[in-house]
Coordinates of C-alpha atoms in Angstrom, one line a residue:
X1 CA -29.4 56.6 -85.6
X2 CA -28.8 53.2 -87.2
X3 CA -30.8 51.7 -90.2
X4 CA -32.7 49.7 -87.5
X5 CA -33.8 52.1 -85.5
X6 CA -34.4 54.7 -88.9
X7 CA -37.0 52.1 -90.0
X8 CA -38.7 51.9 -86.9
X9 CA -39.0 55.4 -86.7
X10 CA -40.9 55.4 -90.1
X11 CA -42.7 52.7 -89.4
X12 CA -44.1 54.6 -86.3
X13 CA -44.5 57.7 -88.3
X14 CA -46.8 55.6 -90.9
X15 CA -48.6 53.9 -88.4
X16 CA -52.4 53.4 -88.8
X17 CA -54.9 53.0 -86.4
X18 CA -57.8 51.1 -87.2
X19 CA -60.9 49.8 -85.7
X20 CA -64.5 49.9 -85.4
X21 CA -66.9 52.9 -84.9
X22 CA -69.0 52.8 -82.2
X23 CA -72.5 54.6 -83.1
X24 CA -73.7 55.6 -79.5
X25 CA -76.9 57.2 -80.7
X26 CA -79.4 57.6 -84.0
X27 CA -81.6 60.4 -84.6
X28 CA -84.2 61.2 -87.2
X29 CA -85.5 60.3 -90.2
X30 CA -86.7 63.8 -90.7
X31 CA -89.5 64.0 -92.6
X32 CA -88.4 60.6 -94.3
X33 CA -85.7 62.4 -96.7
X34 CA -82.0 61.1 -97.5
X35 CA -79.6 63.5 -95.3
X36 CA -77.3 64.9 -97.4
X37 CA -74.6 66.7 -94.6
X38 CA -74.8 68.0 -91.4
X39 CA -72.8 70.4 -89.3
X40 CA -73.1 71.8 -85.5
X41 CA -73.4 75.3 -84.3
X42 CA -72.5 74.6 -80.7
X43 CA -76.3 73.8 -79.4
X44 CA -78.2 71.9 -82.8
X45 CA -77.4 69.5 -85.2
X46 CA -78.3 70.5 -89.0
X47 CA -79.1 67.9 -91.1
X48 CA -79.3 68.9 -95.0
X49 CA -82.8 66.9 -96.4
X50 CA -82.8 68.5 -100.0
X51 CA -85.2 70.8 -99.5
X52 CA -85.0 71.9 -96.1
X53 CA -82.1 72.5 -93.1
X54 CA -83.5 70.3 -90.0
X55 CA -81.7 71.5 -86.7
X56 CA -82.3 69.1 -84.1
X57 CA -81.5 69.2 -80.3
X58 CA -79.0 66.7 -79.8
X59 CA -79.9 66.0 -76.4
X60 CA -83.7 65.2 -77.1
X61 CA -83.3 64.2 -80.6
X62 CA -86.5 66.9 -81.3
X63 CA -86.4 68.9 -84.5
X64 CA -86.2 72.6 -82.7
X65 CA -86.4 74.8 -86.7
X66 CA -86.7 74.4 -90.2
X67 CA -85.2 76.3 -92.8
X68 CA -86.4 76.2 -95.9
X69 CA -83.3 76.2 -98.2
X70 CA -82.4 74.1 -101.1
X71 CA -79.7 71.5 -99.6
X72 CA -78.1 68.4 -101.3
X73 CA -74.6 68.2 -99.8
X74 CA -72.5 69.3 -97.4
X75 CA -73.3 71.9 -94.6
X76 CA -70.7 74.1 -92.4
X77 CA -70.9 77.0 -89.6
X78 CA -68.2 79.5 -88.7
X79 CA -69.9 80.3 -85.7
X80 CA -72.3 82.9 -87.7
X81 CA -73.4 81.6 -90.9
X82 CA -74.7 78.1 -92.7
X83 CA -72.7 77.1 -95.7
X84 CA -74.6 74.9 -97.9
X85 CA -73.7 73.3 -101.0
X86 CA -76.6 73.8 -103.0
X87 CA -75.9 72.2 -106.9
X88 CA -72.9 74.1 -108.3
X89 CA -72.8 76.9 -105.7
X90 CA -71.9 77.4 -102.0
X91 CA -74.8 79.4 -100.2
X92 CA -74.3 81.6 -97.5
X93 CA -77.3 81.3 -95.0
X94 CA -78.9 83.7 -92.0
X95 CA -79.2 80.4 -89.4
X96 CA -82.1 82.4 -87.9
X97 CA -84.3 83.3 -91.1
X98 CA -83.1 80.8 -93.6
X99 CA -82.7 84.0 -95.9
X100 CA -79.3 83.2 -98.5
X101 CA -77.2 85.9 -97.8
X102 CA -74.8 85.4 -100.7
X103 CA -73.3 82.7 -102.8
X104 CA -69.9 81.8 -104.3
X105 CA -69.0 79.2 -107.3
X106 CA -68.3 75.6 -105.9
X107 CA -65.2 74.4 -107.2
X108 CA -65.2 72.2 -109.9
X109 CA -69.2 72.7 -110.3
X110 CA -72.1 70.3 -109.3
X111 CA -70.5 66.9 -107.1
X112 CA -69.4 68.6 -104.3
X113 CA -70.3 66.0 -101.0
X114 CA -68.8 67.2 -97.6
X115 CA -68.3 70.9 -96.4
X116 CA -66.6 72.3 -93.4
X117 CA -65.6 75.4 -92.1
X118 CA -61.9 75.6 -90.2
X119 CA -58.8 78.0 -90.2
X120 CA -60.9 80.7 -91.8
X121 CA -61.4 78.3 -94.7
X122 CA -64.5 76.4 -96.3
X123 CA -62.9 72.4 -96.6
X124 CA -65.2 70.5 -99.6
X125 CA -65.2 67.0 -100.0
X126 CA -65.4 66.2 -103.8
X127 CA -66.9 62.4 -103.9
X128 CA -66.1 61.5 -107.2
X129 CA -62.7 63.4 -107.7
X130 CA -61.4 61.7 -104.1
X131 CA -60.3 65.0 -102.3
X132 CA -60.9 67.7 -100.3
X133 CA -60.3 71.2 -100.8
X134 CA -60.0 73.6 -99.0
X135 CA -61.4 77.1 -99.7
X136 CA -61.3 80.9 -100.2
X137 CA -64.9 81.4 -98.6
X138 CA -64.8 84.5 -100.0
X139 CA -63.9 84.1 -103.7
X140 CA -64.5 80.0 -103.8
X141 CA -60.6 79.8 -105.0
X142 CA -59.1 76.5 -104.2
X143 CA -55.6 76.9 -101.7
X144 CA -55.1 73.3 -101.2
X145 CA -55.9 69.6 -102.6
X146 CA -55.6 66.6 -100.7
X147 CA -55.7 63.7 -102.2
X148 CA -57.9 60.3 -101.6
X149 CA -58.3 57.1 -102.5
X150 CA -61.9 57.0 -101.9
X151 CA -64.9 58.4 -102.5
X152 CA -65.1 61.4 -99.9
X153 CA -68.5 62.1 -98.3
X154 CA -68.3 64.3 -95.1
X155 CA -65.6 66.7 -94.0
X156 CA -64.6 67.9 -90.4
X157 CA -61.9 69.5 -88.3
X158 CA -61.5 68.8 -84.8
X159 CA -58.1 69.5 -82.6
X160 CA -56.3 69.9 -85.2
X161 CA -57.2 66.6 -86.8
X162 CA -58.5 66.6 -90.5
X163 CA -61.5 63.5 -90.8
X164 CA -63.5 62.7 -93.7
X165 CA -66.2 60.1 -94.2
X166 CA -66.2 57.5 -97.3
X167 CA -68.5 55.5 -99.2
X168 CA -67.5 52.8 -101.6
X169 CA -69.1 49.2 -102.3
X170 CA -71.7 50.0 -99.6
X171 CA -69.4 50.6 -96.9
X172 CA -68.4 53.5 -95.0
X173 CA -64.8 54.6 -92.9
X174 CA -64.7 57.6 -91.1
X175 CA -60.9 58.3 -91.3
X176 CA -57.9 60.6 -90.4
X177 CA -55.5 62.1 -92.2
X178 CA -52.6 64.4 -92.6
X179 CA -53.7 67.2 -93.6
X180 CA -50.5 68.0 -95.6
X181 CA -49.9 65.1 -97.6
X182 CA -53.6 63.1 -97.2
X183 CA -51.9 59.6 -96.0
X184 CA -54.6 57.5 -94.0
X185 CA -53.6 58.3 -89.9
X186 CA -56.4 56.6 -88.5
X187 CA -59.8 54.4 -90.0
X188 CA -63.5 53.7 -88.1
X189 CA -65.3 51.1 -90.0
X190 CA -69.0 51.6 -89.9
X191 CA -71.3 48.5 -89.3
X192 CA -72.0 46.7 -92.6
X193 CA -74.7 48.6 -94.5
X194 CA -74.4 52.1 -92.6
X195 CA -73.4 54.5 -94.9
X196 CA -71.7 58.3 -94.0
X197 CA -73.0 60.9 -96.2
X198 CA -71.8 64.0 -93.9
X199 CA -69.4 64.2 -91.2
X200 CA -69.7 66.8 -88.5
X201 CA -67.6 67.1 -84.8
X202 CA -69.2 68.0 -81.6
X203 CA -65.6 69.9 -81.0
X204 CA -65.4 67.1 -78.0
X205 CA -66.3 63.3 -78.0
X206 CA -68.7 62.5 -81.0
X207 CA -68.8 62.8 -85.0
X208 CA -72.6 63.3 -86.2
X209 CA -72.6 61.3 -89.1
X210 CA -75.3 62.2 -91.7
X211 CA -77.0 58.5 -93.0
X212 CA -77.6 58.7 -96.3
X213 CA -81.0 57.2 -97.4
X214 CA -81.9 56.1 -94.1
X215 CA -82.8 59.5 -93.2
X216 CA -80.9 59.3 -90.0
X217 CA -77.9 61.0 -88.1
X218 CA -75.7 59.4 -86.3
X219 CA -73.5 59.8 -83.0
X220 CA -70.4 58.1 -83.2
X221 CA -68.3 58.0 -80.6
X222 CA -64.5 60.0 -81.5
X223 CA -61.3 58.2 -80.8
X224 CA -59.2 60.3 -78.4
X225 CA -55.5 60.9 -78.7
X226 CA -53.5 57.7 -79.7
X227 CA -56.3 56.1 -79.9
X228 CA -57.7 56.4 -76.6
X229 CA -61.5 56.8 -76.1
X230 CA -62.2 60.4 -75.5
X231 CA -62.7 61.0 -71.7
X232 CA -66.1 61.3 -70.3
X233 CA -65.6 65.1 -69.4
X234 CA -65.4 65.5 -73.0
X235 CA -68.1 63.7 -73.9
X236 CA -70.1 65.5 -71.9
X237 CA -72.3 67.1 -75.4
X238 CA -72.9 70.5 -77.1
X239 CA -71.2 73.6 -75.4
X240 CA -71.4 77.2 -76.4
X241 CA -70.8 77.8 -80.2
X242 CA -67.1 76.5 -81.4
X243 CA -64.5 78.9 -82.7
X244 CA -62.7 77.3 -85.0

């Protein structure tokens, strides 16, 4: 390969995509609290309000149950439990009763943002350290950092892609990134003043985006491969519980 064509092959394989985010839908507030995260068990969206879970129908926007469970970050499901970052640990939660099942330390204590669940791991955005971590969710022992250079709010895997929200000088990016080495693949600006606090996939077309102190959750609209708008099929809404 000459020089010529080298650089041109890095220079693809640095490219970054970058555009706006398309918000196709708001829910909420709930009962006029920030939202701190949310995830998606396949049928509801979860929004975290500080002291209670809110799962919501995302196809009538109604609250459809309440759990009563303290909640000022991030939430996850591995398609059987709630994780929720609750101060300086990582609750384990019955998605039915609300009752805490267990707990593990959160890494690095208090300041944890986003949470995920993926590969058999926990993924936790630290905001103010700039990276994610992913997670014994047994033991709470860190097996990988990736590195930022922003403030990470929300986490999420979907196909294999690694996304994370950010919030910085009252602006927020959703973006994609290698999961290996953390460089920026792929950025979503956010309208001016509308802030991501959690980041969730619908394992198809959207990312709910939790809203901060509007109180609000957000359907944004995923990029598809390359760039390309997911296809309608797949924005089709909530199916059957993922399996990560």
């Amino acid at each position: 390969m000459s020089p010529g064509a080298r650089k041109g092959a890095a220079g693809a394989a640095q490219r970054e995509d970058v555009g706006e985010a398309e918000v196709v839908r708001e829910y909420g507030p709930f009962d006029g609290a920030p939202v701190h995260g949310v995830s998606f068990d396949g049928e509801r969206v979860w929004a975290a309000t500080g002291a209670r879970l809110v799962a919501f129908d995302p196809a009538s926007g109604e609250p459809v149950r309440t759990l009563e469970v303290a909640c000022d970050a991030g939430t996850a499901f591995d398609g059987r439990h709630l994780y929720q970052l609750a101060g300086d640990r990582i609750l384990r939660v019955d998605p039915t009763t609300g009752a805490v099942l267990g707990s593990i330390p959160a890494p690095e204590g208090a300041g944890g943002s986003g949470l995920c669940w993926a590969e058999g791991s926990l993924w936790l955005g630290r905001y103010g350290e700039r990276r994610i971590l992913r997670l014994d969710p047994a033991t709470g022992a860190v097996l990988r950092t990736i590195e930022s250079d922003r403030f990470v709010t929300g986490v999420t895997w979907v196909d294999g892609e690694l996304w994370h929200g950010t919030m910085e000088a009252g602006e927020s990016e959703l973006r994609r990134v290698d999961p290996d080495g953390g460089a920026v693949r792929a950025r979503l600006a956010m309208p001016r003043g509308v802030l991501v606090s959690g980041l969730e996939s619908d394992g198809a077309g959207l990312f709910f985006c939790g809203g901060a102190a509007s109180g609000k959750v957000r359907a944004v609209r995923r990029p598809g491969p390359a760039g390309r708008t997911a296809s309608r099929a797949r924005r089709a809404g909530p199916r059957g519980p993922r399996r990560r």
